Amino acid sequence: MLETPVIIGIGSICVGFVFFLAAASGARARWNRKVTITLFVIAIVFMTIIPVIGAVGFAA
């Protein structure tokens, strides 16, 4: 079976991808600029920072 850090990493990247798609859709539909940038930042956090913290936290 998969270990917990792997499951957290995969889930976090999937959630980040959904936020990324929402932000891209908002950029094309000309949503409010602050909302679009916020969605991009949330996507980056979910796709980079959370998996790294999860992997390092469980490795320690």
PDB file of N, CA and C in Angstrom:
ATOM      1  N   MET A   1       0.830  -1.194   0.000  1.00  0.00           N
ATOM      2  CA  MET A   1       0.000   0.000   0.000  1.00  0.00           C
ATOM      3  C   MET A   1       0.873   1.257   0.000  1.00  0.00           C
ATOM      4  N   LEU A   2       0.228   2.360  -0.307  1.00  0.00           N
ATOM      5  CA  LEU A   2       0.942   3.628  -0.308  1.00  0.00           C
ATOM      6  C   LEU A   2       1.080   4.151   1.116  1.00  0.00           C
ATOM      7  N   GLU A   3       2.195   4.796   1.358  1.00  0.00           N
ATOM      8  CA  GLU A   3       2.408   5.376   2.680  1.00  0.00           C
ATOM      9  C   GLU A   3       1.723   6.739   2.771  1.00  0.00           C
ATOM     10  N   THR A   4       1.537   7.210   3.985  1.00  0.00           N
ATOM     11  CA  THR A   4       0.806   8.456   4.226  1.00  0.00           C
ATOM     12  C   THR A   4       1.406   9.663   3.503  1.00  0.00           C
ATOM     13  N   PRO A   5       2.737   9.873   3.510  1.00  0.00           N
ATOM     14  CA  PRO A   5       3.267  11.053   2.802  1.00  0.00           C
ATOM     15  C   PRO A   5       2.972  11.022   1.297  1.00  0.00           C
ATOM     16  N   VAL A   6       2.956   9.822   0.732  1.00  0.00           N
ATOM     17  CA  VAL A   6       2.669   9.711  -0.700  1.00  0.00           C
ATOM     18  C   VAL A   6       1.211  10.067  -0.969  1.00  0.00           C
ATOM     19  N   ILE A   7       0.316   9.592  -0.126  1.00  0.00           N
ATOM     20  CA  ILE A   7      -1.103   9.899  -0.292  1.00  0.00           C
ATOM     21  C   ILE A   7      -1.348  11.397  -0.122  1.00  0.00           C
ATOM     22  N   ILE A   8      -0.707  12.003   0.874  1.00  0.00           N
ATOM     23  CA  ILE A   8      -0.847  13.445   1.087  1.00  0.00           C
ATOM     24  C   ILE A   8      -0.303  14.216  -0.119  1.00  0.00           C
ATOM     25  N   GLY A   9       0.835  13.789  -0.629  1.00  0.00           N
ATOM     26  CA  GLY A   9       1.429  14.460  -1.789  1.00  0.00           C
ATOM     27  C   GLY A   9       0.555  14.375  -3.023  1.00  0.00           C
ATOM     28  N   ILE A  10       0.052  13.196  -3.317  1.00  0.00           N
ATOM     29  CA  ILE A  10      -0.793  13.012  -4.495  1.00  0.00           C
ATOM     30  C   ILE A  10      -2.093  13.804  -4.349  1.00  0.00           C
ATOM     31  N   GLY A  11      -2.710  13.719  -3.175  1.00  0.00           N
ATOM     32  CA  GLY A  11      -3.953  14.460  -2.949  1.00  0.00           C
ATOM     33  C   GLY A  11      -3.759  15.959  -3.039  1.00  0.00           C
ATOM     34  N   SER A  12      -2.670  16.436  -2.476  1.00  0.00           N
ATOM     35  CA  SER A  12      -2.392  17.867  -2.502  1.00  0.00           C
ATOM     36  C   SER A  12      -2.148  18.360  -3.930  1.00  0.00           C
ATOM     37  N   ILE A  13      -1.436  17.589  -4.710  1.00  0.00           N
ATOM     38  CA  ILE A  13      -1.180  17.979  -6.101  1.00  0.00           C
ATOM     39  C   ILE A  13      -2.474  17.981  -6.901  1.00  0.00           C
ATOM     40  N   CYS A  14      -3.356  17.022  -6.636  1.00  0.00           N
ATOM     41  CA  CYS A  14      -4.654  17.002  -7.324  1.00  0.00           C
ATOM     42  C   CYS A  14      -5.493  18.224  -6.966  1.00  0.00           C
ATOM     43  N   VAL A  15      -5.530  18.575  -5.697  1.00  0.00           N
ATOM     44  CA  VAL A  15      -6.278  19.765  -5.268  1.00  0.00           C
ATOM     45  C   VAL A  15      -5.659  21.016  -5.883  1.00  0.00           C
ATOM     46  N   GLY A  16      -4.335  21.085  -5.898  1.00  0.00           N
ATOM     47  CA  GLY A  16      -3.652  22.226  -6.511  1.00  0.00           C
ATOM     48  C   GLY A  16      -3.958  22.346  -7.991  1.00  0.00           C
ATOM     49  N   PHE A  17      -4.056  21.208  -8.675  1.00  0.00           N
ATOM     50  CA  PHE A  17      -4.377  21.232 -10.099  1.00  0.00           C
ATOM     51  C   PHE A  17      -5.782  21.771 -10.334  1.00  0.00           C
ATOM     52  N   VAL A  18      -6.719  21.424  -9.463  1.00  0.00           N
ATOM     53  CA  VAL A  18      -8.081  21.949  -9.579  1.00  0.00           C
ATOM     54  C   VAL A  18      -8.078  23.471  -9.393  1.00  0.00           C
ATOM     55  N   PHE A  19      -7.328  23.958  -8.402  1.00  0.00           N
ATOM     56  CA  PHE A  19      -7.225  25.410  -8.216  1.00  0.00           C
ATOM     57  C   PHE A  19      -6.554  26.073  -9.419  1.00  0.00           C
ATOM     58  N   PHE A  20      -5.553  25.408  -9.994  1.00  0.00           N
ATOM     59  CA  PHE A  20      -4.874  25.943 -11.165  1.00  0.00           C
ATOM     60  C   PHE A  20      -5.828  26.053 -12.345  1.00  0.00           C
ATOM     61  N   LEU A  21      -6.645  25.033 -12.549  1.00  0.00           N
ATOM     62  CA  LEU A  21      -7.616  25.086 -13.638  1.00  0.00           C
ATOM     63  C   LEU A  21      -8.658  26.183 -13.412  1.00  0.00           C
ATOM     64  N   ALA A  22      -9.072  26.357 -12.157  1.00  0.00           N
ATOM     65  CA  ALA A  22     -10.022  27.428 -11.846  1.00  0.00           C
ATOM     66  C   ALA A  22      -9.395  28.801 -12.114  1.00  0.00           C
ATOM     67  N   ALA A  23      -8.132  28.955 -11.751  1.00  0.00           N
ATOM     68  CA  ALA A  23      -7.450  30.226 -11.985  1.00  0.00           C
ATOM     69  C   ALA A  23      -7.272  30.488 -13.486  1.00  0.00           C
ATOM     70  N   ALA A  24      -6.933  29.458 -14.232  1.00  0.00           N
ATOM     71  CA  ALA A  24      -6.777  29.621 -15.678  1.00  0.00           C
ATOM     72  C   ALA A  24      -8.109  29.964 -16.325  1.00  0.00           C
ATOM     73  N   SER A  25      -9.158  29.328 -15.866  1.00  0.00           N
ATOM     74  CA  SER A  25     -10.489  29.634 -16.377  1.00  0.00           C
ATOM     75  C   SER A  25     -10.877  31.075 -16.036  1.00  0.00           C
ATOM     76  N   GLY A  26     -10.540  31.495 -14.823  1.00  0.00           N
ATOM     77  CA  GLY A  26     -10.830  32.867 -14.419  1.00  0.00           C
ATOM     78  C   GLY A  26     -10.048  33.885 -15.222  1.00  0.00           C
ATOM     79  N   ALA A  27      -8.819  33.543 -15.579  1.00  0.00           N
ATOM     80  CA  ALA A  27      -8.006  34.458 -16.382  1.00  0.00           C
ATOM     81  C   ALA A  27      -8.603  34.615 -17.780  1.00  0.00           C
ATOM     82  N   ARG A  28      -9.087  33.510 -18.325  1.00  0.00           N
ATOM     83  CA  ARG A  28      -9.690  33.587 -19.669  1.00  0.00           C
ATOM     84  C   ARG A  28     -11.028  34.306 -19.646  1.00  0.00           C
ATOM     85  N   ALA A  29     -11.778  34.129 -18.555  1.00  0.00           N
ATOM     86  CA  ALA A  29     -13.103  34.740 -18.457  1.00  0.00           C
ATOM     87  C   ALA A  29     -13.038  36.172 -17.915  1.00  0.00           C
ATOM     88  N   ARG A  30     -11.827  36.638 -17.648  1.00  0.00           N
ATOM     89  CA  ARG A  30     -11.603  37.998 -17.150  1.00  0.00           C
ATOM     90  C   ARG A  30     -12.304  38.251 -15.818  1.00  0.00           C
ATOM     91  N   TRP A  31     -12.076  37.313 -14.870  1.00  0.00           N
ATOM     92  CA  TRP A  31     -12.574  37.509 -13.514  1.00  0.00           C
ATOM     93  C   TRP A  31     -11.790  38.646 -12.870  1.00  0.00           C
ATOM     94  N   ASN A  32     -12.178  38.991 -11.655  1.00  0.00           N
ATOM     95  CA  ASN A  32     -11.446  39.987 -10.893  1.00  0.00           C
ATOM     96  C   ASN A  32      -9.983  39.547 -10.769  1.00  0.00           C
ATOM     97  N   ARG A  33      -9.071  40.456 -10.993  1.00  0.00           N
ATOM     98  CA  ARG A  33      -7.642  40.127 -11.008  1.00  0.00           C
ATOM     99  C   ARG A  33      -7.167  39.563  -9.675  1.00  0.00           C
ATOM    100  N   LYS A  34      -7.653  40.108  -8.570  1.00  0.00           N
ATOM    101  CA  LYS A  34      -7.231  39.635  -7.247  1.00  0.00           C
ATOM    102  C   LYS A  34      -7.676  38.192  -7.007  1.00  0.00           C
ATOM    103  N   VAL A  35      -8.859  37.852  -7.450  1.00  0.00           N
ATOM    104  CA  VAL A  35      -9.361  36.476  -7.287  1.00  0.00           C
ATOM    105  C   VAL A  35      -8.504  35.511  -8.099  1.00  0.00           C
ATOM    106  N   THR A  36      -8.192  35.885  -9.320  1.00  0.00           N
ATOM    107  CA  THR A  36      -7.387  35.021 -10.182  1.00  0.00           C
ATOM    108  C   THR A  36      -5.989  34.815  -9.611  1.00  0.00           C
ATOM    109  N   ILE A  37      -5.359  35.881  -9.159  1.00  0.00           N
ATOM    110  CA  ILE A  37      -4.018  35.764  -8.579  1.00  0.00           C
ATOM    111  C   ILE A  37      -4.057  34.935  -7.303  1.00  0.00           C
ATOM    112  N   THR A  38      -5.079  35.117  -6.490  1.00  0.00           N
ATOM    113  CA  THR A  38      -5.221  34.327  -5.270  1.00  0.00           C
ATOM    114  C   THR A  38      -5.361  32.848  -5.585  1.00  0.00           C
ATOM    115  N   LEU A  39      -6.139  32.520  -6.606  1.00  0.00           N
ATOM    116  CA  LEU A  39      -6.285  31.114  -6.997  1.00  0.00           C
ATOM    117  C   LEU A  39      -4.959  30.531  -7.481  1.00  0.00           C
ATOM    118  N   PHE A  40      -4.183  31.305  -8.238  1.00  0.00           N
ATOM    119  CA  PHE A  40      -2.873  30.836  -8.682  1.00  0.00           C
ATOM    120  C   PHE A  40      -1.936  30.598  -7.495  1.00  0.00           C
ATOM    121  N   VAL A  41      -1.960  31.501  -6.517  1.00  0.00           N
ATOM    122  CA  VAL A  41      -1.101  31.338  -5.337  1.00  0.00           C
ATOM    123  C   VAL A  41      -1.506  30.100  -4.549  1.00  0.00           C
ATOM    124  N   ILE A  42      -2.800  29.899  -4.372  1.00  0.00           N
ATOM    125  CA  ILE A  42      -3.268  28.701  -3.658  1.00  0.00           C
ATOM    126  C   ILE A  42      -2.849  27.441  -4.410  1.00  0.00           C
ATOM    127  N   ALA A  43      -2.940  27.469  -5.730  1.00  0.00           N
ATOM    128  CA  ALA A  43      -2.526  26.314  -6.528  1.00  0.00           C
ATOM    129  C   ALA A  43      -1.046  26.024  -6.344  1.00  0.00           C
ATOM    130  N   ILE A  44      -0.220  27.051  -6.339  1.00  0.00           N
ATOM    131  CA  ILE A  44       1.224  26.853  -6.162  1.00  0.00           C
ATOM    132  C   ILE A  44       1.518  26.276  -4.788  1.00  0.00           C
ATOM    133  N   VAL A  45       0.817  26.773  -3.768  1.00  0.00           N
ATOM    134  CA  VAL A  45       1.022  26.252  -2.411  1.00  0.00           C
ATOM    135  C   VAL A  45       0.656  24.773  -2.351  1.00  0.00           C
ATOM    136  N   PHE A  46      -0.484  24.406  -2.910  1.00  0.00           N
ATOM    137  CA  PHE A  46      -0.921  23.019  -2.849  1.00  0.00           C
ATOM    138  C   PHE A  46      -0.037  22.094  -3.688  1.00  0.00           C
ATOM    139  N   MET A  47       0.561  22.614  -4.761  1.00  0.00           N
ATOM    140  CA  MET A  47       1.358  21.749  -5.627  1.00  0.00           C
ATOM    141  C   MET A  47       2.830  21.700  -5.240  1.00  0.00           C
ATOM    142  N   THR A  48       3.291  22.615  -4.396  1.00  0.00           N
ATOM    143  CA  THR A  48       4.711  22.599  -4.048  1.00  0.00           C
ATOM    144  C   THR A  48       4.955  22.510  -2.541  1.00  0.00           C
ATOM    145  N   ILE A  49       4.438  23.437  -1.794  1.00  0.00           N
ATOM    146  CA  ILE A  49       4.805  23.554  -0.379  1.00  0.00           C
ATOM    147  C   ILE A  49       4.220  22.432   0.467  1.00  0.00           C
ATOM    148  N   ILE A  50       2.945  22.133   0.302  1.00  0.00           N
ATOM    149  CA  ILE A  50       2.312  21.105   1.139  1.00  0.00           C
ATOM    150  C   ILE A  50       2.923  19.719   0.912  1.00  0.00           C
ATOM    151  N   PRO A  51       3.160  19.272  -0.329  1.00  0.00           N
ATOM    152  CA  PRO A  51       3.809  17.959  -0.477  1.00  0.00           C
ATOM    153  C   PRO A  51       5.207  17.901   0.140  1.00  0.00           C
ATOM    154  N   VAL A  52       5.973  18.984   0.033  1.00  0.00           N
ATOM    155  CA  VAL A  52       7.309  18.993   0.610  1.00  0.00           C
ATOM    156  C   VAL A  52       7.250  18.951   2.134  1.00  0.00           C
ATOM    157  N   ILE A  53       6.357  19.742   2.715  1.00  0.00           N
ATOM    158  CA  ILE A  53       6.204  19.724   4.183  1.00  0.00           C
ATOM    159  C   ILE A  53       5.741  18.350   4.654  1.00  0.00           C
ATOM    160  N   GLY A  54       4.816  17.763   3.917  1.00  0.00           N
ATOM    161  CA  GLY A  54       4.341  16.423   4.274  1.00  0.00           C
ATOM    162  C   GLY A  54       5.434  15.382   4.210  1.00  0.00           C
ATOM    163  N   ALA A  55       6.252  15.431   3.168  1.00  0.00           N
ATOM    164  CA  ALA A  55       7.320  14.452   3.017  1.00  0.00           C
ATOM    165  C   ALA A  55       8.396  14.645   4.078  1.00  0.00           C
ATOM    166  N   VAL A  56       8.770  15.883   4.347  1.00  0.00           N
ATOM    167  CA  VAL A  56       9.809  16.144   5.346  1.00  0.00           C
ATOM    168  C   VAL A  56       9.286  15.861   6.743  1.00  0.00           C
ATOM    169  N   GLY A  57       8.034  16.221   6.999  1.00  0.00           N
ATOM    170  CA  GLY A  57       7.455  15.995   8.322  1.00  0.00           C
ATOM    171  C   GLY A  57       7.365  14.539   8.679  1.00  0.00           C
ATOM    172  N   PHE A  58       7.009  13.696   7.716  1.00  0.00           N
ATOM    173  CA  PHE A  58       6.885  12.276   7.998  1.00  0.00           C
ATOM    174  C   PHE A  58       8.242  11.574   7.985  1.00  0.00           C
ATOM    175  N   ALA A  59       9.222  12.162   7.309  1.00  0.00           N
ATOM    176  CA  ALA A  59      10.545  11.549   7.261  1.00  0.00           C
ATOM    177  C   ALA A  59      11.303  11.749   8.571  1.00  0.00           C
ATOM    178  N   ALA A  60      10.945  12.824   9.290  1.00  0.00           N
ATOM    179  CA  ALA A  60      11.672  13.138  10.534  1.00  0.00           C
ATOM    180  C   ALA A  60      11.283  12.206  11.659  1.00  0.00           C
TER     181      ALA A  60
END
